[in-house]
Short mmCIF file of C-alpha atoms in Angstrom, two decimals:
data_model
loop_
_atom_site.label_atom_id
_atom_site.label_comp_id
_atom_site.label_asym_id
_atom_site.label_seq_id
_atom_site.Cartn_x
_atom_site.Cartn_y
_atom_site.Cartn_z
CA UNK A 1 15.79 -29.41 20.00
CA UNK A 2 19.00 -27.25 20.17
CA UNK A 3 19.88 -28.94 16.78
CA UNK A 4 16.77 -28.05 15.46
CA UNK A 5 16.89 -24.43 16.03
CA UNK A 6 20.02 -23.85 14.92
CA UNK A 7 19.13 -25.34 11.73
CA UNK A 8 16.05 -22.90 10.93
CA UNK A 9 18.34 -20.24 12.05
CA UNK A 10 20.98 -20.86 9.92
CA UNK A 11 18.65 -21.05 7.33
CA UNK A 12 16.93 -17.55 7.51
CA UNK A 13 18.99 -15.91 4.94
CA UNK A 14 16.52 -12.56 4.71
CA UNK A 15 15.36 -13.69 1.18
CA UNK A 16 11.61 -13.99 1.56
CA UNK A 17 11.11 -16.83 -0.75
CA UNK A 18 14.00 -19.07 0.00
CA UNK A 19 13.32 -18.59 4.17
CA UNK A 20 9.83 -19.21 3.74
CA UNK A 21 9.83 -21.86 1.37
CA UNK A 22 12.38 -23.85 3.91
CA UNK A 23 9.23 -22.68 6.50
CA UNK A 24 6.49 -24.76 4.39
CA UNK A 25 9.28 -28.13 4.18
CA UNK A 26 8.99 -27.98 7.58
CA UNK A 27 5.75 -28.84 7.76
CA UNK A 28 5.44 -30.42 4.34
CA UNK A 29 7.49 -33.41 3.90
CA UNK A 30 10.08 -35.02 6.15
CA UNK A 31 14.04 -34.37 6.34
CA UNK A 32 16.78 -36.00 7.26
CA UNK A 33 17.65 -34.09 10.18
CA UNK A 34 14.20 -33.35 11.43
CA UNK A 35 12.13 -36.58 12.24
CA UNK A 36 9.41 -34.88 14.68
CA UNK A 37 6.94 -32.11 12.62
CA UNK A 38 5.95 -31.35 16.85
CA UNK A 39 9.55 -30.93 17.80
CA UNK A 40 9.69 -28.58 14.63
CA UNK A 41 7.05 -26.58 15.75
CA UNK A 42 8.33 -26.11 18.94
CA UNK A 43 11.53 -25.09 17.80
CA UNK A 44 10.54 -22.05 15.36
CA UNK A 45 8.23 -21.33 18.87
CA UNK A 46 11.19 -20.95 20.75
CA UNK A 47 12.85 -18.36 17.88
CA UNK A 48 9.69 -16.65 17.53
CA UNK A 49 9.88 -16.24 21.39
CA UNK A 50 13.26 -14.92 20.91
CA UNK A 51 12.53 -12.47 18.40
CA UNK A 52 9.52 -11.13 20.54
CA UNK A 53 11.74 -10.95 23.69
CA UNK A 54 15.06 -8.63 21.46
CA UNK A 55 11.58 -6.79 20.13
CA UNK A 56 10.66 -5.62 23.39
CA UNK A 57 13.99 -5.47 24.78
CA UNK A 58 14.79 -2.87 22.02
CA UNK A 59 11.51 -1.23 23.23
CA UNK A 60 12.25 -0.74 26.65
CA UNK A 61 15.81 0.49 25.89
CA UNK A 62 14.09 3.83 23.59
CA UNK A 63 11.72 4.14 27.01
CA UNK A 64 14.72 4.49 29.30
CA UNK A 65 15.72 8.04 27.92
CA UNK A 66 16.41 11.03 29.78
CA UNK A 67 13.87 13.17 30.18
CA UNK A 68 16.40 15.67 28.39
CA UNK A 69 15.93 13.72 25.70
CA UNK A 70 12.37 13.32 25.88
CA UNK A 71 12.05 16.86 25.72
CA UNK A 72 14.59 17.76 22.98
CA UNK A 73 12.40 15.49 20.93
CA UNK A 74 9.26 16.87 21.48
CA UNK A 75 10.67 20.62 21.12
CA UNK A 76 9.42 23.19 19.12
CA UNK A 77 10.98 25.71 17.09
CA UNK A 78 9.33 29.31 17.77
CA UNK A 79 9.28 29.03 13.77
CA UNK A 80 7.29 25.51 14.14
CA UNK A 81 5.02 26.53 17.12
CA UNK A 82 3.64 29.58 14.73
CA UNK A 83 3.49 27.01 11.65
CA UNK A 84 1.34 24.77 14.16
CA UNK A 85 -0.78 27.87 15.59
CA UNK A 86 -1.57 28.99 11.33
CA UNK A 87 -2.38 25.30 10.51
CA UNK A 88 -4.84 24.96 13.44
CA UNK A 89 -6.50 28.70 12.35
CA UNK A 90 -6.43 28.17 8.80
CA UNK A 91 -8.52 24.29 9.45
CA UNK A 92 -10.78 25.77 12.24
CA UNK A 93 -11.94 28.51 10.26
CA UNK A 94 -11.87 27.94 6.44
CA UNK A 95 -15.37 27.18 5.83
CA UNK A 96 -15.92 31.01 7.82
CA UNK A 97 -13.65 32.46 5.06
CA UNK A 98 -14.27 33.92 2.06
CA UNK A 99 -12.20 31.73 -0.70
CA UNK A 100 -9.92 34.97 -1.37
CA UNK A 101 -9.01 35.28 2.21
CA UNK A 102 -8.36 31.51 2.29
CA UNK A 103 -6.18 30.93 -0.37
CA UNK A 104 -4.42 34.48 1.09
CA UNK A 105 -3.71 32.50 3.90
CA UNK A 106 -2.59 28.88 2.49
CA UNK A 107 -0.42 30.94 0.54
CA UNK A 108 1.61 32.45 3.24
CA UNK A 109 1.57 29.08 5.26
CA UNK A 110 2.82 27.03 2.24
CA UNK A 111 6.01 29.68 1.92
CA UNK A 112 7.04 28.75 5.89
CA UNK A 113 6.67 25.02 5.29
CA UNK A 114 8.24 25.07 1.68
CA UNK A 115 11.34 27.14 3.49
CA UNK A 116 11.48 24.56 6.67
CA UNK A 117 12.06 21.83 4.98
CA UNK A 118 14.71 21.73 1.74
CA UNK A 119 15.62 18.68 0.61
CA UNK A 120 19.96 18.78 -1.07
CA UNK A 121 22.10 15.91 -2.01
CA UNK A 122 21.81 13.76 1.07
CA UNK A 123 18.33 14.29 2.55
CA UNK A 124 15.15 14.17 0.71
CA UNK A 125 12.21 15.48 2.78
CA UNK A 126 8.70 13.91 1.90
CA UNK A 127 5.20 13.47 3.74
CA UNK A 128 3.40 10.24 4.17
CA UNK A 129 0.51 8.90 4.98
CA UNK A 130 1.53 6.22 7.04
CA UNK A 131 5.05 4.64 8.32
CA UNK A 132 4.28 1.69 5.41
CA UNK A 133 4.09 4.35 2.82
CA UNK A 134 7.83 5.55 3.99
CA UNK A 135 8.98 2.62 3.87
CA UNK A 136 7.62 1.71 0.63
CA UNK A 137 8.92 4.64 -1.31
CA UNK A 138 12.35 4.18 0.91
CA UNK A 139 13.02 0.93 -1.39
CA UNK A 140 11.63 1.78 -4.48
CA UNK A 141 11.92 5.34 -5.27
CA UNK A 142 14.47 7.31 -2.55
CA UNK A 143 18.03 5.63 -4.05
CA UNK A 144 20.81 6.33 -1.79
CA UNK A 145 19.27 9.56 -0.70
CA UNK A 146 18.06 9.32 3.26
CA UNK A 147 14.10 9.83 3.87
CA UNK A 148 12.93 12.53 6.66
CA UNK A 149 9.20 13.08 6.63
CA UNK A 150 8.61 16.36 6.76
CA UNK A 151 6.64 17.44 10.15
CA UNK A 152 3.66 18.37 8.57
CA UNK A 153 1.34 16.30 6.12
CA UNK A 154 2.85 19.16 3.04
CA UNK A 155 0.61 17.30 0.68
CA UNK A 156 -2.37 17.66 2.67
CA UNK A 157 -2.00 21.54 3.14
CA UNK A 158 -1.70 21.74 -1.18
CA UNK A 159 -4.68 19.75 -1.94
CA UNK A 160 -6.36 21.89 0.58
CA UNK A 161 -5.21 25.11 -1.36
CA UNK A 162 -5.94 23.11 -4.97
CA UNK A 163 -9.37 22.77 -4.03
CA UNK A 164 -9.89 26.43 -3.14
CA UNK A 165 -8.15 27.16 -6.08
CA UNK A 166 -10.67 25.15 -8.10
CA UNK A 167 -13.50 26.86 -6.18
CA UNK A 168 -12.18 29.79 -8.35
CA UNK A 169 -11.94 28.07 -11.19
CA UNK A 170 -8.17 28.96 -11.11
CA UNK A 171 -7.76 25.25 -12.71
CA UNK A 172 -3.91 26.04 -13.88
CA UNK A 173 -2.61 26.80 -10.56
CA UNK A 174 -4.78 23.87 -8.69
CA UNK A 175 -2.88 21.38 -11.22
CA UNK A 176 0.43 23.23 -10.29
CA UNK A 177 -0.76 23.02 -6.75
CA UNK A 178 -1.65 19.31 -7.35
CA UNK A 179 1.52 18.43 -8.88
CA UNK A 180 3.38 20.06 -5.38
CA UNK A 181 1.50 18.03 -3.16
CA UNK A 182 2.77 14.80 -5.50
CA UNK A 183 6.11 16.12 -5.17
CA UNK A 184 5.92 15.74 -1.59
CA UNK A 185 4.08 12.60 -1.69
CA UNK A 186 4.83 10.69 -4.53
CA UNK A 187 2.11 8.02 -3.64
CA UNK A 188 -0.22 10.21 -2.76
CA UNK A 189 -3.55 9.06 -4.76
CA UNK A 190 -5.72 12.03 -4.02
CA UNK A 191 -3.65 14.52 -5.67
CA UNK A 192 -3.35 12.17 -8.53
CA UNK A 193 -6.92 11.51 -9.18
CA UNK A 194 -7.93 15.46 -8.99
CA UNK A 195 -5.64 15.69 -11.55
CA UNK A 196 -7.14 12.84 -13.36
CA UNK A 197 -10.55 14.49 -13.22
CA UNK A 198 -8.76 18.18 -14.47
CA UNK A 199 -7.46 16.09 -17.25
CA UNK A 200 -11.16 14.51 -17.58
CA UNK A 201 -13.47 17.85 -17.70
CA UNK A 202 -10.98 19.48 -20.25
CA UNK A 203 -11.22 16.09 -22.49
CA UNK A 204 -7.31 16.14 -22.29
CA UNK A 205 -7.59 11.80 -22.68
CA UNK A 206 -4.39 10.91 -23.54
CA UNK A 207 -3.10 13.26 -20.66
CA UNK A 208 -5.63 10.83 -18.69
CA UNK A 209 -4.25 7.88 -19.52
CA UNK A 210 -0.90 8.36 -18.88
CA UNK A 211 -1.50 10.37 -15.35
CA UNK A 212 -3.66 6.66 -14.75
CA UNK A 213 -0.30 4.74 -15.66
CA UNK A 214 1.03 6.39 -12.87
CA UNK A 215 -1.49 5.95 -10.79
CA UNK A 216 -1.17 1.98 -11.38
CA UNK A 217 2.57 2.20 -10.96
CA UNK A 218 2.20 3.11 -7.31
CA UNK A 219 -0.70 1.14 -6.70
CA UNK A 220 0.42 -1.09 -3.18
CA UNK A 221 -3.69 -2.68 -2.49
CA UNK A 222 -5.56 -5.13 -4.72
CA UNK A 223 -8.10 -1.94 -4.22
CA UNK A 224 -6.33 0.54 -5.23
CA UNK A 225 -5.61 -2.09 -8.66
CA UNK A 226 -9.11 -2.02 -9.39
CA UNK A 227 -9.86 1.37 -8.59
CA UNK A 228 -7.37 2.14 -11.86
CA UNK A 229 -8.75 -0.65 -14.15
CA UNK A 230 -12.35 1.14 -13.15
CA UNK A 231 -11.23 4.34 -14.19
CA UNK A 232 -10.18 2.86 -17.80
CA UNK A 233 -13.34 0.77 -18.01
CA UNK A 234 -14.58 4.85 -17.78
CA UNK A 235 -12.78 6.52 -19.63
CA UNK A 236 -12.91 3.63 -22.74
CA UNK A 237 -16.53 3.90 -22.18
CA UNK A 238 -16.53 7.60 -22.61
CA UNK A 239 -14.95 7.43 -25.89
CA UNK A 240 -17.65 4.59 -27.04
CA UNK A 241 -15.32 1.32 -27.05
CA UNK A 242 -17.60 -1.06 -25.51
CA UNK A 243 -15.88 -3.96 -25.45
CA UNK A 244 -12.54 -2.68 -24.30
CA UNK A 245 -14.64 -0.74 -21.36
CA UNK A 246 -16.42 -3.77 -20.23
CA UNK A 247 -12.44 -5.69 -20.56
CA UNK A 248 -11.34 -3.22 -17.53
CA UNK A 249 -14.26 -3.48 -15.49
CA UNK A 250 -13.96 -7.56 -15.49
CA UNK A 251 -10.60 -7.12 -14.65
CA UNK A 252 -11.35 -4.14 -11.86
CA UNK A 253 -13.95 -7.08 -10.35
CA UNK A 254 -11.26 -9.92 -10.64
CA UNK A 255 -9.40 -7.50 -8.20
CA UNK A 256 -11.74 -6.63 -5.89
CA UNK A 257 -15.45 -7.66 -5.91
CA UNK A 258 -17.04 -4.13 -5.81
CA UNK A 259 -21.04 -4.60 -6.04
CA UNK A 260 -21.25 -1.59 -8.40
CA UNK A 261 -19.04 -2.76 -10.67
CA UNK A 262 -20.58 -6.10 -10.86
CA UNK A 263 -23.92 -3.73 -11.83
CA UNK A 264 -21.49 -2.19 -14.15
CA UNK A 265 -20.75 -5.68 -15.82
CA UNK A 266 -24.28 -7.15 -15.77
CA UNK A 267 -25.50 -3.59 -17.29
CA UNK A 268 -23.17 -4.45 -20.10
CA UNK A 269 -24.09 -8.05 -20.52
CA UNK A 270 -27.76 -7.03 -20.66
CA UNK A 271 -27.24 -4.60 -23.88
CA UNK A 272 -24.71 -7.24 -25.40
CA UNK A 273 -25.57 -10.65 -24.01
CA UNK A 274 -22.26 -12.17 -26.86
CA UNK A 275 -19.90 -10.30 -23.80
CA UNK A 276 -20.55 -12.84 -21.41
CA UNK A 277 -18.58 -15.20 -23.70
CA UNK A 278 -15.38 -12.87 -23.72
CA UNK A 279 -12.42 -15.17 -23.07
CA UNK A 280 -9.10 -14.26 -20.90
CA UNK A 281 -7.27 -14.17 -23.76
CA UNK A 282 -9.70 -11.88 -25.58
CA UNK A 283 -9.52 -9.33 -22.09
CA UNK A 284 -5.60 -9.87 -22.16
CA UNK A 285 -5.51 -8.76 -26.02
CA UNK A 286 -7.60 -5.39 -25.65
CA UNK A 287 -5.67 -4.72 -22.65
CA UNK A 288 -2.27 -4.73 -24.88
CA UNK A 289 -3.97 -3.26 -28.12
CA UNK A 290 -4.69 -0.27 -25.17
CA UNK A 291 -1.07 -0.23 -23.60
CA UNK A 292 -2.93 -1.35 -20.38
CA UNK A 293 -0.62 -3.14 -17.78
CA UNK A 294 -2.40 -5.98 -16.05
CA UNK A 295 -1.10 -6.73 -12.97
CA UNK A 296 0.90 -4.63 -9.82
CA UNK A 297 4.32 -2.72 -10.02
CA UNK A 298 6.98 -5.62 -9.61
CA UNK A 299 8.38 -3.11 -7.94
CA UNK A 300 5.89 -2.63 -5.42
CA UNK A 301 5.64 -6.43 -4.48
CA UNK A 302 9.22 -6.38 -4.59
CA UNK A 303 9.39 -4.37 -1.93
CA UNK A 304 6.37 -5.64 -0.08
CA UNK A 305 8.03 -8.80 0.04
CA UNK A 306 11.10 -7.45 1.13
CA UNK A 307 8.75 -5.54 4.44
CA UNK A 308 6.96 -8.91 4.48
CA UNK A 309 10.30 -11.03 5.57
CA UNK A 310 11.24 -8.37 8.19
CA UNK A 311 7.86 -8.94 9.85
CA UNK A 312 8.27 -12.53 10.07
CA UNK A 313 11.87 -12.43 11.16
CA UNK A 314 10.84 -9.74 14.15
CA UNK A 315 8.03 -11.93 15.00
CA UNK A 316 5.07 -9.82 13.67
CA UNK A 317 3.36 -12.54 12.34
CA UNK A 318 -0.10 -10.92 12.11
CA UNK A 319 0.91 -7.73 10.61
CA UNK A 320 2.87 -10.59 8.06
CA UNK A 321 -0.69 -11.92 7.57
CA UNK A 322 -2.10 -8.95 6.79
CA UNK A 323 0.77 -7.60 3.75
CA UNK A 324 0.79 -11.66 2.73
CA UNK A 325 -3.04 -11.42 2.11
CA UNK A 326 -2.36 -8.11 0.50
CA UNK A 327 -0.18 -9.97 -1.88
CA UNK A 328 -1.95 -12.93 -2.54
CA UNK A 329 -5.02 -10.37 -3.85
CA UNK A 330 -2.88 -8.66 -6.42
CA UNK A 331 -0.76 -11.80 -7.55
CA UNK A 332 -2.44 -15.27 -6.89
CA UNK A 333 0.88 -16.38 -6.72
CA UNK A 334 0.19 -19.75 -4.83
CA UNK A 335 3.41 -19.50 -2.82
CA UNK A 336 2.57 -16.67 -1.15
CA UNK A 337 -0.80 -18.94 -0.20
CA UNK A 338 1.50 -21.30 0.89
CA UNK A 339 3.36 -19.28 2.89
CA UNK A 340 0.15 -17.91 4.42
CA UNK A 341 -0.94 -20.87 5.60
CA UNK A 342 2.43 -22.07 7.06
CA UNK A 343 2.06 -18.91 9.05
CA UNK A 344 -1.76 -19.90 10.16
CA UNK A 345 -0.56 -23.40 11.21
CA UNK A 346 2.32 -21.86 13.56
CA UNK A 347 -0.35 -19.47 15.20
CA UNK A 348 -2.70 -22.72 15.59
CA UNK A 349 0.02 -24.56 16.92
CA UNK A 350 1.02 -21.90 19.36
CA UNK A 351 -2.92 -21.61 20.07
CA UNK A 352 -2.62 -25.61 21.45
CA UNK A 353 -0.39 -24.41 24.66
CA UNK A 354 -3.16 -22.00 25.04
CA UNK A 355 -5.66 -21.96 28.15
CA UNK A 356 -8.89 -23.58 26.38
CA UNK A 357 -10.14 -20.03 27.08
CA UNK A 358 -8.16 -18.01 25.22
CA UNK A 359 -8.05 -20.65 22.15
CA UNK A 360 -11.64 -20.21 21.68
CA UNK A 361 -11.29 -16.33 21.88
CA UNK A 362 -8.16 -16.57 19.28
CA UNK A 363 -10.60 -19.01 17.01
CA UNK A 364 -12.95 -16.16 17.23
CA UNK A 365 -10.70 -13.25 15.53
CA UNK A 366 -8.82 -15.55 13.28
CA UNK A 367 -9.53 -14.56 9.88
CA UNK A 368 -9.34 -17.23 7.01
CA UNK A 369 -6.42 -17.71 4.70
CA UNK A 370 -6.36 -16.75 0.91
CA UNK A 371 -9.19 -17.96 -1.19
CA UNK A 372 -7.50 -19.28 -4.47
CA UNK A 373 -9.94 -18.74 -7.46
CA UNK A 374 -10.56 -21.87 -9.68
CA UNK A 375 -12.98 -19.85 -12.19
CA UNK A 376 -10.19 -17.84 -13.91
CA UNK A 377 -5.93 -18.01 -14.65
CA UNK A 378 -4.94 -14.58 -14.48
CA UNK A 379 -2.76 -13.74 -17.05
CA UNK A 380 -0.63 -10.78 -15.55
CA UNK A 381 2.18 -8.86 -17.12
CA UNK A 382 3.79 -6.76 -14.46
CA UNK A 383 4.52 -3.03 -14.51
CA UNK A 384 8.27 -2.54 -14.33
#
């Protein structure tokens, strides 16, 4: 056994392919040093166990502070408490406002937040949406520079002010409003579609198009993929190109299978019944004659990748699930399936030393792995 584990130790080198790849031969074929698939099992148990113990070890040391320290964390600048007591005001009572008297008083709250928090050489202050989203732009887009979310949601609080600026049809300050919040979330999708609708109403199209390249470039769900292949199926619709339109909506639906956008499709196939027989290659050629990038950021699955191992190796193995699924969606790359299902046969093998009890109630919440389509090769060319 001892032999055992300190082979799959020795072997988890942090690359998520090459750890998880010797994962699957585990289970997949027999080696010379490993002649018992149980024993196997039971050894990665044991490091999982000892992941999940220096996990919660590392857990209870941050609980044993001071409660000096406790409290030097949780205090407030007299600066911050009057930020907090404006935010709460300006939210509570913006619908009782008059629009003037609201964007009067977004305006003086975005000076004390811009002030608080200035990014220089070393420190680059950002919002988020969630600690993924951090992490995310951390390994793709921060370089050397160290990330400090800012303590208020900055983006939030311009979008806010861009809509009330749009109220007044003040539609060249909501962009530059727009463009603020972006600057302090750079993945911040919101502030990047209200742009792409700006860019819409004023038929600025090739403005469009390129705002939606961005908006594909930090795409991180298979949703969020087809959510920008369904705005180009739009917009090519708009400007009467059938077939290239009804190109981006198949591929929106090969992302994520959105019942309006199958309506979309069989709308389409009604007027034109020859569009049914559009071939992969055919989608794949008006995608390039349109500069349209098929497929996720490398980048992005780069770096999910990257998250993905770190999960695995701390013993967060549904949470690894979860980002692995995400994955499979946007590449059908059948490793990651593989990989997937490596993961589900360690969690049913775990389930066996289970009370019968609590196997059934696991059985109950397990979700099934990857679906891998047969009806289509996806032909993707990455966005670098």
């Amino acid at each position: 056994m001892e032999e055992r584990i300190k082979l799959i130790k020795d072997n988890l080198t942090g690359d998520l392919n090459k750890d998880l790849e010797f994962l699957n031969s585990l289970y997949e074929q027999e080696e010379n040093t490993i002649e018992d698939a149980t024993a196997t099992i039971n050894a990665i148990n044991i490091i999982l166990e000892e992941l999940n113990k220096k996990q919660q070890e590392e857990k209870d040391e941050q609980e044993v502070q001071t409660n000096d320290e406790v409290e030097e964390e949780v205090q407030r600048t007299p600066e911050e408490i009057e930020i907090d007591e404006k935010i709460k005001e300006l939210l509570g009572h913006i619908d009782q406002e008059s629009d003037d008297e609201a964007i009067k008083s977004i305006e003086e709250l975005i000076t004390k937040i811009e002030e608080l928090t200035k990014s220089d050489d070393d420190i680059l202050y950002c919002s988020f949406k969630n600690e993924f989203e951090k992490k995310l732009f951390e390994r793709i887009f921060a370089g050397e520079k160290k990330v400090v979310a800012t303590p208020y949601d900055n983006d939030t609080i311009y979008i806010i002010y861009a809509n009330l600026l749009l109220k007044k049809k003040r539609r060249n300050l909501a962009m530059a409003a727009l463009d603020r919040a972006i600057y302090w979330n750079f993945l911040n999708r919101d502030a990047r579609e209200k742009k792409l609708d700006l860019f819409f109403a004023k038929k600025e199209i090739v403005k469009y198009l390129d705002s939606l390249k961005l908006l594909q470039m930090i795409s991180y769900t298979a949703i969020d993929l087809a959510d920008c292949y369904n705005k180009y199926g739009y917009v090519f619709n708009s400007l009467n190109d059938v077939k290239s339109a009804y190109a981006m909506y198949k591929l929106s639906y090969e992302y994520y299978q959105d019942e309006n956008v199958e309506k979309i499709i069989n709308t389409y196939e009604e007027m034109d019944p020859s569009l049914n027989n559009m071939s992969d290659e055919e989608i794949l050629k008006l995608a390039q004659e349109n500069e349209v990038v098929i497929g996720p950021n490398s980048k992005i699955i780069s770096a999910e990748r990257g998250l993905i191992t770190e999960l695995i190796n701390q013993g967060y193995i549904q949470e690894a699930k979860f980002m692995l699924e995400n994955d499979y969606s946007m590449t059908r790359d059948d490793n990651i399936a593989q990989i997937y299902n490596s993961l589900l046969e360690l969690e049913n093998s775990t389930n066996e030393t289970q009370p019968q009890a609590e196997v059934e109630e696991s059985n109950e919440e397990e979700q099934e792995p990857p679906k891998k389509k047969t009806t289509r090769t996806r032909k993707t060319k990455k966005t670098e």
